Amino acid sequence: MKQSKGIIIASILLISAAIGTSIFLGYNYYAKNNITEEQPTNPDKSDIEVLAAIESQNNEAFELVYNEKNTLSINNASIISFLQSQENEIKNKKSKEEANAKNNTNNNQANTNTSTFGKFQESAYGYSGQDKISYWKSINPDVFAYLRIPGTNISHPVVQNTSDINYYLHRNIYGQYDTMGVLWTNTDTRSGGTSSDMSDNTVIYGHNWTNYGSQPYITRASDKMFGQLTSYHYENMCRSYPYFYYSTPYEEMTFKIFAVFYTELAFDYIRTDGNNDAIIREALRRSRHNFNVDVNGNDKIITLSTCTRAYGKTENQRFVVMGRLLRPGEKIEPVEVNYNPNHQQPNVWG
């Protein structure tokens, strides 16, 4: 249909030029942008290409035409005027993109080039945030736990609505509309009071609206909720901070990370109880890094899940960090972590 429309428009333009008839082009888009409609003078392929890009509102096509405007023969005065009016906007956009790319590089280099990054940060551990639970529970009775990930700004209460899993999808801790949301769990999660009362696999969800690219920032201060979780994409982050805290009012717990991966939604990693062995096997197969951590179906697991677009513009992908409860007699100490060159890639387009 679009191709046919283009042929018709092109034909009308050529006929109009021959007989001198006034043709109104791109009415809807011109009207929205206050572009004066007029008869094109000697319309050619360049005019038609620009018009098609404008009418389709295809930004990539438009910018391509804009970038080549000095080498094209563009005769339509309205199109020329429109290109000129957009010049500053396009330049500003490109400047921002370049600045963001530079900041991303500098941010990651600042974190990865230090003498300590990539080495276990023992001094980061010791405080779990458990003492904050009572305060947040007084604000919202749905609060039942607290999550703190040393090395990041992830230090938040965890909530659960037992009847609607999506209740907190766009609500904050105060129950108000907020796209950042909160950290929340499945309705069927057994929160319990102690580790023995927990579900086999406690899944905690959190939004990531800002750090979802294929090369995520490392602990960027402006990232909220689970925005910094994707820092674990990098091997050195896993070496530096291989543990996180999860606490209830009755127990302070430490979890040891054993898998970090990207996945399509078909992998049922969010199952809360039953057959943890299968989930663990698949998680290890997908993990970007090999953690020297013994884990089996008898371990209590916490799964941290957030959105990503690392594999393109599709919602069928998640970034996941999994940890298992520290066993009796174990202590917080360095964990051997190495890149897994054979990790299973997600099939997000399948």
PDB file of N, CA and C in Angstrom, residues 197-268:
ATOM      1  N   ASP A 197      11.135 -20.511  55.806  1.00  0.00           N
ATOM      2  CA  ASP A 197       9.745 -20.292  55.389  1.00  0.00           C
ATOM      3  C   ASP A 197       9.634 -19.739  53.974  1.00  0.00           C
ATOM      4  N   MET A 198      10.761 -19.384  53.382  1.00  0.00           N
ATOM      5  CA  MET A 198      10.745 -18.762  52.052  1.00  0.00           C
ATOM      6  C   MET A 198      10.412 -19.757  50.943  1.00  0.00           C
ATOM      7  N   SER A 199       9.957 -19.219  49.823  1.00  0.00           N
ATOM      8  CA  SER A 199       9.798 -20.050  48.629  1.00  0.00           C
ATOM      9  C   SER A 199      11.165 -20.566  48.191  1.00  0.00           C
ATOM     10  N   ASP A 200      11.159 -21.652  47.407  1.00  0.00           N
ATOM     11  CA  ASP A 200      12.424 -22.170  46.883  1.00  0.00           C
ATOM     12  C   ASP A 200      13.133 -21.118  46.039  1.00  0.00           C
ATOM     13  N   ASN A 201      12.342 -20.360  45.288  1.00  0.00           N
ATOM     14  CA  ASN A 201      12.879 -19.341  44.386  1.00  0.00           C
ATOM     15  C   ASN A 201      12.078 -18.059  44.574  1.00  0.00           C
ATOM     16  N   THR A 202      12.633 -17.125  45.315  1.00  0.00           N
ATOM     17  CA  THR A 202      11.977 -15.836  45.534  1.00  0.00           C
ATOM     18  C   THR A 202      12.380 -14.894  44.412  1.00  0.00           C
ATOM     19  N   VAL A 203      11.405 -14.532  43.587  1.00  0.00           N
ATOM     20  CA  VAL A 203      11.678 -13.675  42.427  1.00  0.00           C
ATOM     21  C   VAL A 203      11.320 -12.238  42.778  1.00  0.00           C
ATOM     22  N   ILE A 204      12.279 -11.338  42.604  1.00  0.00           N
ATOM     23  CA  ILE A 204      12.062  -9.917  42.878  1.00  0.00           C
ATOM     24  C   ILE A 204      12.164  -9.164  41.561  1.00  0.00           C
ATOM     25  N   TYR A 205      11.112  -8.408  41.247  1.00  0.00           N
ATOM     26  CA  TYR A 205      11.063  -7.630  40.020  1.00  0.00           C
ATOM     27  C   TYR A 205      11.347  -6.158  40.317  1.00  0.00           C
ATOM     28  N   GLY A 206      11.965  -5.497  39.360  1.00  0.00           N
ATOM     29  CA  GLY A 206      12.191  -4.059  39.468  1.00  0.00           C
ATOM     30  C   GLY A 206      12.378  -3.476  38.086  1.00  0.00           C
ATOM     31  N   HIS A 207      11.951  -2.224  37.909  1.00  0.00           N
ATOM     32  CA  HIS A 207      12.053  -1.585  36.594  1.00  0.00           C
ATOM     33  C   HIS A 207      13.476  -1.115  36.298  1.00  0.00           C
ATOM     34  N   ASN A 208      13.771  -1.055  35.018  1.00  0.00           N
ATOM     35  CA  ASN A 208      15.020  -0.482  34.522  1.00  0.00           C
ATOM     36  C   ASN A 208      14.677   0.322  33.270  1.00  0.00           C
ATOM     37  N   TRP A 209      14.465   1.609  33.433  1.00  0.00           N
ATOM     38  CA  TRP A 209      14.071   2.459  32.318  1.00  0.00           C
ATOM     39  C   TRP A 209      15.266   3.183  31.687  1.00  0.00           C
ATOM     40  N   THR A 210      16.436   3.078  32.287  1.00  0.00           N
ATOM     41  CA  THR A 210      17.532   3.962  31.883  1.00  0.00           C
ATOM     42  C   THR A 210      18.829   3.268  31.485  1.00  0.00           C
ATOM     43  N   ASN A 211      19.000   2.001  31.834  1.00  0.00           N
ATOM     44  CA  ASN A 211      20.304   1.360  31.640  1.00  0.00           C
ATOM     45  C   ASN A 211      20.120  -0.015  31.016  1.00  0.00           C
ATOM     46  N   TYR A 212      19.480  -0.042  29.851  1.00  0.00           N
ATOM     47  CA  TYR A 212      19.048  -1.308  29.268  1.00  0.00           C
ATOM     48  C   TYR A 212      19.738  -1.662  27.957  1.00  0.00           C
ATOM     49  N   GLY A 213      20.795  -0.931  27.578  1.00  0.00           N
ATOM     50  CA  GLY A 213      21.461  -1.183  26.311  1.00  0.00           C
ATOM     51  C   GLY A 213      22.386  -2.389  26.357  1.00  0.00           C
ATOM     52  N   SER A 214      23.008  -2.670  25.226  1.00  0.00           N
ATOM     53  CA  SER A 214      23.893  -3.832  25.131  1.00  0.00           C
ATOM     54  C   SER A 214      25.219  -3.617  25.847  1.00  0.00           C
ATOM     55  N   GLN A 215      25.556  -2.353  26.121  1.00  0.00           N
ATOM     56  CA  GLN A 215      26.744  -2.028  26.907  1.00  0.00           C
ATOM     57  C   GLN A 215      26.328  -1.112  28.048  1.00  0.00           C
ATOM     58  N   PRO A 216      25.742  -1.672  29.084  1.00  0.00           N
ATOM     59  CA  PRO A 216      25.176  -0.852  30.163  1.00  0.00           C
ATOM     60  C   PRO A 216      26.229  -0.067  30.935  1.00  0.00           C
ATOM     61  N   TYR A 217      25.761   1.038  31.513  1.00  0.00           N
ATOM     62  CA  TYR A 217      26.615   1.809  32.409  1.00  0.00           C
ATOM     63  C   TYR A 217      26.924   0.975  33.651  1.00  0.00           C
ATOM     64  N   ILE A 218      28.021   1.301  34.288  1.00  0.00           N
ATOM     65  CA  ILE A 218      28.394   0.618  35.526  1.00  0.00           C
ATOM     66  C   ILE A 218      28.076   1.540  36.702  1.00  0.00           C
ATOM     67  N   THR A 219      27.099   1.163  37.495  1.00  0.00           N
ATOM     68  CA  THR A 219      26.682   1.879  38.715  1.00  0.00           C
ATOM     69  C   THR A 219      26.591   3.383  38.492  1.00  0.00           C
ATOM     70  N   ARG A 220      25.855   3.789  37.450  1.00  0.00           N
ATOM     71  CA  ARG A 220      25.629   5.211  37.205  1.00  0.00           C
ATOM     72  C   ARG A 220      24.652   5.747  38.241  1.00  0.00           C
ATOM     73  N   ALA A 221      24.973   6.878  38.852  1.00  0.00           N
ATOM     74  CA  ALA A 221      24.213   7.398  39.981  1.00  0.00           C
ATOM     75  C   ALA A 221      22.761   7.717  39.645  1.00  0.00           C
ATOM     76  N   SER A 222      22.494   8.122  38.406  1.00  0.00           N
ATOM     77  CA  SER A 222      21.143   8.535  38.040  1.00  0.00           C
ATOM     78  C   SER A 222      20.191   7.362  37.804  1.00  0.00           C
ATOM     79  N   ASP A 223      20.693   6.144  37.737  1.00  0.00           N
ATOM     80  CA  ASP A 223      19.833   4.980  37.503  1.00  0.00           C
ATOM     81  C   ASP A 223      19.051   4.636  38.764  1.00  0.00           C
ATOM     82  N   LYS A 224      17.775   4.305  38.582  1.00  0.00           N
ATOM     83  CA  LYS A 224      16.877   4.050  39.707  1.00  0.00           C
ATOM     84  C   LYS A 224      16.402   2.594  39.734  1.00  0.00           C
ATOM     85  N   MET A 225      15.871   2.208  40.877  1.00  0.00           N
ATOM     86  CA  MET A 225      15.356   0.866  41.100  1.00  0.00           C
ATOM     87  C   MET A 225      16.371  -0.182  40.633  1.00  0.00           C
ATOM     88  N   PHE A 226      16.061  -0.964  39.575  1.00  0.00           N
ATOM     89  CA  PHE A 226      16.998  -1.981  39.117  1.00  0.00           C
ATOM     90  C   PHE A 226      17.868  -1.489  37.947  1.00  0.00           C
ATOM     91  N   GLY A 227      17.981  -0.179  37.793  1.00  0.00           N
ATOM     92  CA  GLY A 227      18.787   0.364  36.712  1.00  0.00           C
ATOM     93  C   GLY A 227      20.257  -0.011  36.806  1.00  0.00           C
ATOM     94  N   GLN A 228      20.751  -0.179  38.028  1.00  0.00           N
ATOM     95  CA  GLN A 228      22.164  -0.535  38.198  1.00  0.00           C
ATOM     96  C   GLN A 228      22.393  -2.048  38.219  1.00  0.00           C
ATOM     97  N   LEU A 229      21.322  -2.817  38.205  1.00  0.00           N
ATOM     98  CA  LEU A 229      21.484  -4.280  38.237  1.00  0.00           C
ATOM     99  C   LEU A 229      22.271  -4.771  37.023  1.00  0.00           C
ATOM    100  N   THR A 230      22.072  -4.117  35.877  1.00  0.00           N
ATOM    101  CA  THR A 230      22.752  -4.562  34.657  1.00  0.00           C
ATOM    102  C   THR A 230      24.260  -4.323  34.697  1.00  0.00           C
ATOM    103  N   SER A 231      24.762  -3.695  35.745  1.00  0.00           N
ATOM    104  CA  SER A 231      26.216  -3.582  35.922  1.00  0.00           C
ATOM    105  C   SER A 231      26.853  -4.968  36.002  1.00  0.00           C
ATOM    106  N   TYR A 232      26.061  -5.955  36.421  1.00  0.00           N
ATOM    107  CA  TYR A 232      26.573  -7.330  36.533  1.00  0.00           C
ATOM    108  C   TYR A 232      26.763  -7.991  35.164  1.00  0.00           C
ATOM    109  N   HIS A 233      26.464  -7.256  34.122  1.00  0.00           N
ATOM    110  CA  HIS A 233      26.828  -7.693  32.762  1.00  0.00           C
ATOM    111  C   HIS A 233      28.348  -7.892  32.677  1.00  0.00           C
ATOM    112  N   TYR A 234      29.063  -7.136  33.494  1.00  0.00           N
ATOM    113  CA  TYR A 234      30.529  -7.127  33.426  1.00  0.00           C
ATOM    114  C   TYR A 234      31.159  -8.053  34.469  1.00  0.00           C
ATOM    115  N   GLU A 235      32.173  -8.745  34.023  1.00  0.00           N
ATOM    116  CA  GLU A 235      32.879  -9.711  34.861  1.00  0.00           C
ATOM    117  C   GLU A 235      33.474  -9.076  36.108  1.00  0.00           C
ATOM    118  N   ASN A 236      34.069  -7.885  35.959  1.00  0.00           N
ATOM    119  CA  ASN A 236      34.709  -7.235  37.103  1.00  0.00           C
ATOM    120  C   ASN A 236      33.712  -6.817  38.173  1.00  0.00           C
ATOM    121  N   MET A 237      32.498  -6.474  37.765  1.00  0.00           N
ATOM    122  CA  MET A 237      31.453  -6.154  38.738  1.00  0.00           C
ATOM    123  C   MET A 237      31.126  -7.385  39.568  1.00  0.00           C
ATOM    124  N   CYS A 238      31.077  -8.530  38.914  1.00  0.00           N
ATOM    125  CA  CYS A 238      30.770  -9.779  39.623  1.00  0.00           C
ATOM    126  C   CYS A 238      31.887 -10.146  40.596  1.00  0.00           C
ATOM    127  N   ARG A 239      33.117  -9.890  40.221  1.00  0.00           N
ATOM    128  CA  ARG A 239      34.233 -10.176  41.116  1.00  0.00           C
ATOM    129  C   ARG A 239      34.232  -9.233  42.318  1.00  0.00           C
ATOM    130  N   SER A 240      33.890  -7.984  42.068  1.00  0.00           N
ATOM    131  CA  SER A 240      33.941  -6.983  43.135  1.00  0.00           C
ATOM    132  C   SER A 240      32.816  -7.149  44.151  1.00  0.00           C
ATOM    133  N   TYR A 241      31.621  -7.474  43.650  1.00  0.00           N
ATOM    134  CA  TYR A 241      30.439  -7.519  44.535  1.00  0.00           C
ATOM    135  C   TYR A 241      29.622  -8.785  44.275  1.00  0.00           C
ATOM    136  N   PRO A 242      30.119  -9.944  44.693  1.00  0.00           N
ATOM    137  CA  PRO A 242      29.444 -11.211  44.375  1.00  0.00           C
ATOM    138  C   PRO A 242      28.361 -11.636  45.384  1.00  0.00           C
ATOM    139  N   TYR A 243      28.006 -10.762  46.317  1.00  0.00           N
ATOM    140  CA  TYR A 243      26.982 -11.081  47.315  1.00  0.00           C
ATOM    141  C   TYR A 243      25.969  -9.940  47.399  1.00  0.00           C
ATOM    142  N   PHE A 244      24.770 -10.272  47.862  1.00  0.00           N
ATOM    143  CA  PHE A 244      23.792  -9.237  48.189  1.00  0.00           C
ATOM    144  C   PHE A 244      23.003  -9.666  49.426  1.00  0.00           C
ATOM    145  N   TYR A 245      22.384  -8.687  50.051  1.00  0.00           N
ATOM    146  CA  TYR A 245      21.624  -8.929  51.285  1.00  0.00           C
ATOM    147  C   TYR A 245      20.124  -8.930  50.996  1.00  0.00           C
ATOM    148  N   TYR A 246      19.441  -9.839  51.634  1.00  0.00           N
ATOM    149  CA  TYR A 246      17.979  -9.884  51.612  1.00  0.00           C
ATOM    150  C   TYR A 246      17.535 -10.176  53.037  1.00  0.00           C
ATOM    151  N   SER A 247      16.717  -9.292  53.584  1.00  0.00           N
ATOM    152  CA  SER A 247      16.364  -9.439  55.000  1.00  0.00           C
ATOM    153  C   SER A 247      14.872  -9.311  55.207  1.00  0.00           C
ATOM    154  N   THR A 248      14.383 -10.024  56.218  1.00  0.00           N
ATOM    155  CA  THR A 248      13.025  -9.865  56.726  1.00  0.00           C
ATOM    156  C   THR A 248      13.147  -9.311  58.144  1.00  0.00           C
ATOM    157  N   PRO A 249      12.039  -8.965  58.783  1.00  0.00           N
ATOM    158  CA  PRO A 249      12.149  -8.480  60.168  1.00  0.00           C
ATOM    159  C   PRO A 249      12.754  -9.525  61.109  1.00  0.00           C
ATOM    160  N   TYR A 250      12.770 -10.791  60.673  1.00  0.00           N
ATOM    161  CA  TYR A 250      13.183 -11.870  61.572  1.00  0.00           C
ATOM    162  C   TYR A 250      14.540 -12.471  61.243  1.00  0.00           C
ATOM    163  N   GLU A 251      15.059 -12.165  60.037  1.00  0.00           N
ATOM    164  CA  GLU A 251      16.343 -12.756  59.675  1.00  0.00           C
ATOM    165  C   GLU A 251      17.073 -11.895  58.642  1.00  0.00           C
ATOM    166  N   GLU A 252      18.355 -11.733  58.874  1.00  0.00           N
ATOM    167  CA  GLU A 252      19.236 -11.048  57.928  1.00  0.00           C
ATOM    168  C   GLU A 252      19.957 -12.120  57.121  1.00  0.00           C
ATOM    169  N   MET A 253      19.797 -12.086  55.808  1.00  0.00           N
ATOM    170  CA  MET A 253      20.321 -13.157  54.957  1.00  0.00           C
ATOM    171  C   MET A 253      21.301 -12.620  53.917  1.00  0.00           C
ATOM    172  N   THR A 254      22.281 -13.441  53.593  1.00  0.00           N
ATOM    173  CA  THR A 254      23.261 -13.103  52.568  1.00  0.00           C
ATOM    174  C   THR A 254      23.163 -14.119  51.434  1.00  0.00           C
ATOM    175  N   PHE A 255      23.132 -13.624  50.199  1.00  0.00           N
ATOM    176  CA  PHE A 255      23.027 -14.493  49.037  1.00  0.00           C
ATOM    177  C   PHE A 255      24.265 -14.344  48.160  1.00  0.00           C
ATOM    178  N   LYS A 256      24.715 -15.482  47.643  1.00  0.00           N
ATOM    179  CA  LYS A 256      25.936 -15.565  46.847  1.00  0.00           C
ATOM    180  C   LYS A 256      25.548 -15.736  45.380  1.00  0.00           C
ATOM    181  N   ILE A 257      25.957 -14.819  44.544  1.00  0.00           N
ATOM    182  CA  ILE A 257      25.571 -14.850  43.129  1.00  0.00           C
ATOM    183  C   ILE A 257      26.217 -16.048  42.426  1.00  0.00           C
ATOM    184  N   PHE A 258      25.411 -16.775  41.666  1.00  0.00           N
ATOM    185  CA  PHE A 258      25.939 -17.928  40.925  1.00  0.00           C
ATOM    186  C   PHE A 258      25.625 -17.873  39.432  1.00  0.00           C
ATOM    187  N   ALA A 259      24.762 -16.942  39.009  1.00  0.00           N
ATOM    188  CA  ALA A 259      24.429 -16.848  37.581  1.00  0.00           C
ATOM    189  C   ALA A 259      23.965 -15.439  37.232  1.00  0.00           C
ATOM    190  N   VAL A 260      24.377 -14.976  36.056  1.00  0.00           N
ATOM    191  CA  VAL A 260      23.966 -13.685  35.499  1.00  0.00           C
ATOM    192  C   VAL A 260      23.689 -13.927  34.020  1.00  0.00           C
ATOM    193  N   PHE A 261      22.480 -13.636  33.559  1.00  0.00           N
ATOM    194  CA  PHE A 261      22.170 -13.980  32.172  1.00  0.00           C
ATOM    195  C   PHE A 261      21.062 -13.122  31.579  1.00  0.00           C
ATOM    196  N   TYR A 262      21.015 -13.135  30.256  1.00  0.00           N
ATOM    197  CA  TYR A 262      19.902 -12.571  29.497  1.00  0.00           C
ATOM    198  C   TYR A 262      19.030 -13.742  29.045  1.00  0.00           C
ATOM    199  N   THR A 263      17.732 -13.524  29.014  1.00  0.00           N
ATOM    200  CA  THR A 263      16.842 -14.615  28.627  1.00  0.00           C
ATOM    201  C   THR A 263      15.599 -14.107  27.917  1.00  0.00           C
ATOM    202  N   GLU A 264      15.043 -14.950  27.074  1.00  0.00           N
ATOM    203  CA  GLU A 264      13.707 -14.722  26.551  1.00  0.00           C
ATOM    204  C   GLU A 264      12.715 -15.185  27.612  1.00  0.00           C
ATOM    205  N   LEU A 265      11.463 -14.779  27.477  1.00  0.00           N
ATOM    206  CA  LEU A 265      10.471 -15.067  28.514  1.00  0.00           C
ATOM    207  C   LEU A 265      10.047 -16.525  28.549  1.00  0.00           C
ATOM    208  N   ALA A 266      10.368 -17.285  27.516  1.00  0.00           N
ATOM    209  CA  ALA A 266       9.969 -18.694  27.483  1.00  0.00           C
ATOM    210  C   ALA A 266      10.643 -19.510  28.585  1.00  0.00           C
ATOM    211  N   PHE A 267      11.804 -19.095  29.027  1.00  0.00           N
ATOM    212  CA  PHE A 267      12.484 -19.781  30.121  1.00  0.00           C
ATOM    213  C   PHE A 267      11.754 -19.454  31.420  1.00  0.00           C
ATOM    214  N   ASP A 268      11.207 -20.463  32.054  1.00  0.00           N
ATOM    215  CA  ASP A 268      10.381 -20.268  33.249  1.00  0.00           C
ATOM    216  C   ASP A 268      11.257 -20.141  34.504  1.00  0.00           C
TER     217      ASP A 268
END
